[in-house]
C-alpha positions as a printed NumPy array, in Angstrom:
array([[ 12.492, 168.852,  22.44 ],
       [ 16.16 , 169.994,  22.021],
       [ 17.064, 167.002,  19.88 ],
       [ 14.08 , 167.615,  17.582],
       [ 15.182, 171.254,  17.081],
       [ 18.424, 170.02 ,  15.507],
       [ 16.492, 167.778,  13.107],
       [ 14.43 , 168.766,  10.082],
       [ 10.752, 168.977,  11.03 ],
       [  9.805, 165.95 ,   8.929],
       [ 12.544, 163.792,  10.503],
       [ 11.572, 164.884,  14.014],
       [  7.926, 164.053,  13.284],
       [  8.854, 160.553,  12.067],
       [ 10.941, 159.977,  15.161],
       [  7.972, 161.03 ,  17.333],
       [  5.628, 158.708,  15.414],
       [  3.516, 161.623,  14.153],
       [  2.859, 163.322,  10.828],
       [  4.336, 166.776,  10.135],
       [  1.124, 168.726,  10.754],
       [  0.381, 167.096,  14.102],
       [  4.015, 167.419,  15.19 ],
       [  4.076, 171.1  ,  14.222],
       [  0.944, 171.728,  16.316],
       [  2.511, 169.889,  19.237],
       [  5.703, 171.959,  18.902],
       [  3.76 , 175.226,  18.805],
       [  1.722, 174.264,  21.896],
       [  4.949, 173.397,  23.729],
       [  6.468, 176.777,  22.838],
       [  3.417, 178.559,  24.264],
       [  3.203, 176.469,  27.443],
       [  6.076, 174.207,  28.466],
       [  3.996, 171.886,  30.646],
       [  2.323, 168.484,  30.429],
       [ -0.981, 170.31 ,  29.959],
       [  0.148, 171.416,  26.512],
       [  0.697, 167.777,  25.52 ],
       [ -2.646, 166.488,  26.857],
       [ -4.454, 166.16 ,  23.494],
       [ -1.542, 164.09 ,  22.149],
       [ -0.99 , 161.736,  25.073],
       [ -2.049, 158.184,  24.333],
       [ -3.006, 159.073,  20.787],
       [ -4.036, 156.197,  18.585],
       [ -1.75 , 155.32 ,  15.663],
       [ -2.847, 156.866,  12.414],
       [ -4.986, 154.707,  10.213],
       [ -4.122, 155.508,   6.624],
       [ -6.903, 155.879,   4.089],
       [ -9.958, 155.974,   6.359],
       [-11.079, 159.376,   5.054],
       [-14.125, 161.257,   6.326],
       [-15.991, 158.127,   7.367],
       [-13.075, 157.145,   9.579],
       [-12.842, 160.662,  11.04 ],
       [-16.571, 160.574,  11.763],
       [-16.281, 157.299,  13.666],
       [-13.188, 158.545,  15.475],
       [-15.119, 161.668,  16.51 ],
       [-17.909, 159.482,  17.891],
       [-15.405, 157.432,  19.901],
       [-13.752, 160.554,  21.31 ],
       [-17.113, 162.004,  22.327],
       [-18.209, 158.804,  24.055],
       [-14.876, 158.379,  25.842],
       [-14.862, 161.993,  27.043],
       [-18.363, 161.908,  28.533],
       [-20.833, 164.759,  28.975],
       [-18.34 , 167.228,  30.497],
       [-15.87 , 167.083,  27.62 ],
       [-13.798, 170.12 ,  26.697],
       [-14.603, 170.767,  23.034],
       [-11.297, 172.515,  22.314],
       [ -9.342, 169.495,  23.559],
       [-11.522, 167.105,  21.537],
       [-10.896, 169.196,  18.414],
       [ -7.131, 168.937,  18.967],
       [ -7.369, 165.189,  19.534],
       [ -9.466, 164.627,  16.412],
       [ -7.106, 166.675,  14.231],
       [ -4.082, 164.845,  15.648],
       [ -5.523, 161.33 ,  15.387],
       [ -7.434, 161.589,  12.112],
       [ -6.04 , 159.513,   9.251],
       [ -6.315, 162.447,   6.85 ],
       [ -5.563, 166.131,   7.45 ],
       [ -8.739, 167.928,   8.482],
       [ -9.361, 171.568,   9.336],
       [-10.433, 172.846,  12.735],
       [-13.813, 173.772,  11.239],
       [-14.321, 170.233,   9.906],
       [-13.233, 168.718,  13.212],
       [-15.693, 170.922,  15.097],
       [-18.536, 169.911,  12.758],
       [-17.683, 166.201,  12.994],
       [-17.619, 166.393,  16.792],
       [-20.942, 168.23 ,  16.88 ],
       [-22.509, 165.566,  14.633],
       [-20.955, 162.837,  16.766],
       [-22.339, 164.415,  19.92 ],
       [-25.822, 164.409,  18.384],
       [-25.443, 160.736,  17.413],
       [-24.199, 159.796,  20.872],
       [-27.146, 161.567,  22.482],
       [-29.557, 159.174,  20.762],
       [-27.943, 156.066,  22.205],
       [-30.743, 154.136,  23.977],
       [-28.632, 153.713,  27.11 ],
       [-27.911, 157.447,  27.221],
       [-31.633, 158.198,  26.905],
       [-32.45 , 155.663,  29.627],
       [-29.874, 157.05 ,  32.058],
       [-30.008, 160.78 ,  31.345],
       [-33.444, 161.709,  29.917],
       [-34.84 , 164.562,  31.994],
       [-31.644, 164.965,  34.016],
       [-31.129, 168.504,  32.733],
       [-33.129, 171.099,  30.847],
       [-31.227, 174.127,  29.591],
       [-33.016, 177.441,  29.04 ],
       [-30.784, 179.949,  27.285],
       [-30.754, 182.987,  24.993],
       [-29.04 , 183.704,  21.696],
       [-29.03 , 186.346,  19.035],
       [-29.663, 185.471,  15.394],
       [-28.502, 186.901,  12.06 ],
       [-31.856, 188.662,  11.67 ],
       [-32.966, 192.122,  12.692],
       [-36.272, 193.91 ,  12.342],
       [-36.878, 196.737,   9.913],
       [-36.323, 200.322,  11.047],
       [-40.085, 200.918,  11.363],
       [-40.148, 198.06 ,  13.913],
       [-37.189, 199.446,  15.816],
       [-34.307, 197.835,  13.907],
       [-33.776, 195.325,  16.73 ],
       [-31.708, 192.152,  16.771],
       [-34.073, 189.181,  16.677],
       [-33.21 , 187.123,  19.743],
       [-34.454, 183.677,  20.689],
       [-34.971, 181.888,  23.992],
       [-34.782, 178.087,  23.814],
       [-35.503, 175.292,  26.294],
       [-33.583, 172.121,  25.368],
       [-33.68 , 168.685,  26.992],
       [-29.984, 167.849,  27.178],
       [-30.07 , 164.08 ,  26.627],
       [-32.439, 163.914,  23.651],
       [-31.629, 167.425,  22.293],
       [-35.373, 168.048,  21.878],
       [-36.333, 171.736,  21.855],
       [-39.172, 171.782,  24.391],
       [-40.156, 175.434,  24.117],
       [-39.072, 178.689,  22.517],
       [-39.883, 182.351,  22.069],
       [-38.521, 185.102,  19.84 ],
       [-38.35 , 188.875,  19.98 ],
       [-36.088, 191.867,  20.582],
       [-33.584, 191.714,  23.445],
       [-35.684, 194.204,  25.414],
       [-38.418, 191.545,  25.563],
       [-36.156, 188.917,  27.186],
       [-38.182, 188.604,  30.386],
       [-41.37 , 187.869,  28.489],
       [-39.537, 185.474,  26.15 ],
       [-38.251, 183.534,  29.157],
       [-41.775, 183.453,  30.593],
       [-43.259, 182.129,  27.352],
       [-40.549, 179.514,  26.91 ],
       [-41.029, 178.087,  30.41 ],
       [-44.834, 178.095,  30.186],
       [-44.907, 176.524,  26.724],
       [-42.424, 173.788,  27.69 ],
       [-44.6  , 172.793,  30.637],
       [-47.814, 172.969,  28.616],
       [-46.423, 170.603,  25.972],
       [-44.438, 168.116,  28.077],
       [-45.704, 167.959,  31.677],
       [-47.829, 164.939,  30.767],
       [-44.999, 162.859,  29.243],
       [-44.583, 161.187,  32.654],
       [-45.442, 161.519,  36.337],
       [-44.76 , 165.173,  37.146],
       [-44.794, 164.428,  40.88 ],
       [-41.418, 162.706,  40.88 ],
       [-37.962, 164.133,  41.677],
       [-37.025, 166.583,  38.921],
       [-33.745, 166.847,  37.11 ],
       [-31.75 , 170.063,  37.014],
       [-33.324, 173.157,  35.461],
       [-30.498, 175.424,  34.281],
       [-31.7  , 178.913,  33.331],
       [-29.308, 181.454,  31.822],
       [-30.804, 184.909,  32.34 ],
       [-29.979, 188.539,  31.676],
       [-28.841, 190.521,  34.693],
       [-31.726, 191.435,  36.968],
       [-33.899, 188.418,  36.238],
       [-32.235, 185.988,  38.642],
       [-34.011, 187.506,  41.647],
       [-37.194, 185.5  ,  40.974],
       [-35.443, 182.513,  42.59 ],
       [-36.334, 183.877,  46.034],
       [-40.026, 183.509,  45.23 ],
       [-39.844, 179.771,  44.509],
       [-41.451, 177.135,  46.729],
       [-39.618, 174.081,  45.364],
       [-36.137, 173.153,  46.625],
       [-33.688, 175.39 ,  44.807],
       [-31.123, 172.59 ,  44.61 ],
       [-32.906, 171.495,  41.414],
       [-32.631, 174.962,  39.879],
       [-29.469, 176.644,  38.646],
       [-29.855, 180.28 ,  37.668],
       [-26.871, 181.71 ,  35.791],
       [-27.125, 185.51 ,  35.713],
       [-23.515, 186.67 ,  35.689],
       [-20.521, 186.284,  33.408],
       [-20.081, 188.053,  30.065],
       [-19.862, 184.818,  28.062],
       [-22.621, 182.876,  29.787],
       [-25.107, 183.06 ,  26.934],
       [-25.193, 180.264,  24.389],
       [-22.103, 178.29 ,  25.429],
       [-24.023, 175.157,  26.411],
       [-26.698, 175.866,  23.805],
       [-24.162, 175.655,  20.973],
       [-22.783, 172.409,  22.397],
       [-26.264, 170.885,  22.273],
       [-27.61 , 172.334,  19.018],
       [-24.617, 173.562,  17.029],
       [-24.488, 177.027,  15.471],
       [-27.773, 176.728,  13.633],
       [-31.207, 175.166,  13.872],
       [-32.802, 174.631,  10.502],
       [-32.103, 177.78 ,   8.48 ],
       [-31.63 , 180.   ,  11.52 ],
       [-28.059, 180.639,  12.669],
       [-27.399, 181.239,  16.362],
       [-25.133, 184.107,  17.484],
       [-24.893, 184.155,  21.294],
       [-22.354, 186.983,  21.315],
       [-24.778, 189.238,  19.445],
       [-27.234, 188.744,  22.297],
       [-24.555, 189.323,  24.948],
       [-23.371, 192.571,  23.286],
       [-26.886, 193.981,  23.195],
       [-28.457, 196.141,  20.531],
       [-25.946, 197.574,  18.024],
       [-26.49 , 200.867,  16.195],
       [-28.994, 200.676,  13.36 ],
       [-26.109, 200.368,  10.86 ],
       [-24.079, 198.051,  13.1  ],
       [-25.277, 194.765,  11.582],
       [-24.806, 195.342,   7.873],
       [-24.851, 191.591,   7.136],
       [-28.063, 190.962,   9.087],
       [-31.174, 189.813,   7.278],
       [-33.897, 192.458,   7.593],
       [-37.299, 190.901,   8.329],
       [-40.52 , 191.737,  10.094],
       [-40.789, 190.32 ,  13.608],
       [-43.749, 188.242,  12.416],
       [-41.678, 186.674,   9.625],
       [-38.703, 186.134,  11.935],
       [-40.916, 184.339,  14.433],
       [-42.319, 182.155,  11.641],
       [-38.796, 181.299,  10.432],
       [-37.68 , 180.348,  13.933],
       [-40.812, 178.23 ,  14.421],
       [-40.062, 176.401,  11.172],
       [-36.446, 175.889,  12.264],
       [-37.531, 174.402,  15.601],
       [-39.944, 172.026,  13.833],
       [-37.175, 170.987,  11.423],
       [-34.773, 170.342,  14.304],
       [-37.321, 168.349,  16.301],
       [-38.245, 166.325,  13.21 ],
       [-34.578, 165.299,  12.925],
       [-34.508, 164.374,  16.61 ],
       [-37.74 , 162.426,  16.16 ],
       [-36.189, 160.298,  13.414],
       [-33.078, 159.654,  15.511],
       [-35.195, 158.664,  18.509],
       [-37.281, 156.308,  16.352],
       [-34.034, 154.511,  15.471],
       [-33.211, 154.321,  19.188],
       [-36.63 , 152.796,  19.92 ],
       [-36.062, 150.218,  17.186],
       [-32.747, 149.2  ,  18.762],
       [-34.455, 148.577,  22.101],
       [-37.793, 147.077,  21.094],
       [-37.02 , 145.577,  17.704],
       [-40.087, 147.303,  16.221],
       [-40.627, 150.788,  14.87 ],
       [-43.154, 153.324,  16.037],
       [-45.779, 153.304,  13.283],
       [-46.021, 156.186,  10.861],
       [-49.625, 156.85 ,  11.844],
       [-48.541, 157.444,  15.439],
       [-46.023, 160.13 ,  14.528],
       [-47.393, 161.557,  11.273],
       [-46.765, 165.186,  10.37 ],
       [-50.315, 166.008,  11.491],
       [-49.611, 164.697,  14.977],
       [-47.576, 167.75 ,  15.972],
       [-44.072, 168.015,  17.385],
       [-44.74 , 167.502,  21.07 ],
       [-47.301, 164.705,  20.72 ],
       [-45.157, 162.803,  18.227],
       [-42.058, 163.092,  20.412],
       [-43.97 , 162.069,  23.537],
       [-45.345, 159.045,  21.673],
       [-41.791, 157.977,  20.822],
       [-40.483, 158.542,  24.355],
       [-43.358, 156.461,  25.749],
       [-42.584, 153.553,  23.415],
       [-39.784, 152.218,  25.656],
       [-40.816, 151.149,  29.146],
       [-37.222, 151.393,  30.401],
       [-37.324, 155.149,  29.736],
       [-40.105, 155.66 ,  32.309],
       [-37.852, 157.166,  34.982],
       [-36.497, 159.619,  32.427],
       [-39.999, 160.579,  31.313],
       [-40.943, 161.227,  34.953],
       [-37.876, 163.426,  35.436],
       [-38.688, 165.329,  32.261],
       [-42.313, 165.931,  33.297],
       [-41.227, 166.997,  36.783],
       [-38.543, 169.361,  35.485],
       [-40.808, 171.193,  33.03 ],
       [-43.366, 171.499,  35.845],
       [-40.632, 173.109,  37.914],
       [-40.152, 175.458,  34.972],
       [-43.816, 176.437,  35.193],
       [-43.268, 177.346,  38.845],
       [-40.311, 179.498,  37.799],
       [-42.494, 181.18 ,  35.185],
       [-45.183, 181.929,  37.773],
       [-42.577, 183.512,  40.054],
       [-41.077, 185.474,  37.158],
       [-44.539, 186.741,  36.159],
       [-44.751, 188.566,  39.501],
       [-41.739, 190.615,  38.441],
       [-43.065, 191.379,  34.96 ],
       [-46.413, 193.169,  35.362],
       [-48.696, 193.166,  33.54 ],
       [-48.874, 189.413,  32.892],
       [-48.406, 188.557,  29.228],
       [-50.452, 185.902,  27.454],
       [-47.852, 183.152,  26.815],
       [-49.589, 181.885,  23.687],
       [-47.563, 182.428,  20.499]])
């Protein structure tokens, strides 16, 4: 780097085969950490392709996501996309393009065939809503169960943070009620990853099933929402997700001045609408995946709006015979979730009716 310091920045960038912005970022990273790790996002970078614009950046994001695999480090991918994009793009744009690319990659028929049912994530997040003072002025939190390969939201519940145990119970019960018949629930399940508040992880000792299929995450200040945001982004429908708000707990009544004040009933309705909107998008993406495999579309009558989220999505997942193993894993994993809910119910007397 000594030689580049004696050159103007633009000349040093040309000599390195990079544009000024990318070279400046590289130089700053090197100043902070003089190691090969600081250069990782720039190693083996593709030559810039002038004039590709947003469409080119979108396709580049998809390639980066596919090459990185499911355990990709988002921060590194953002650096790579910014460095390799034909046009200058912001970190925010790069993050959005990578999130969209991840959603597109998840609907690849081969990904569905290999990974459907391999993992279900159950996690909590805050939202930008809080209840009125006469309802306690609470943050409206949400618990979501997401199938990681298809990004389908299998179950959900909403309420104040103090109701987290019951929300978890409802989410697990509702996921099993809607999806345990998508395949043979007696097969080997995938991994059920449950992120819980402190104190709720002790239900694991009451389980009958092998705990190797269950991962309970109940420690770590930043555990909430990290994987959830990777799967869903920072919003579903019109509802924005704020995991840190959940992790921080209830603020003072005047501590969320920008929050939308709603009744809990209205907040629950808004979240339900957002989940339906999200699953409708996933349904359309999965229909395209079915078409790629079978050459024929699922008919509109089979997945009409009146069919309902779960039934329509199950109809689509059943349209491809090669996805049978994944359907069996999915059914088995949500059934495992029901067992978790039954164990959790013993710790939350009196038992709450899980119906929304």
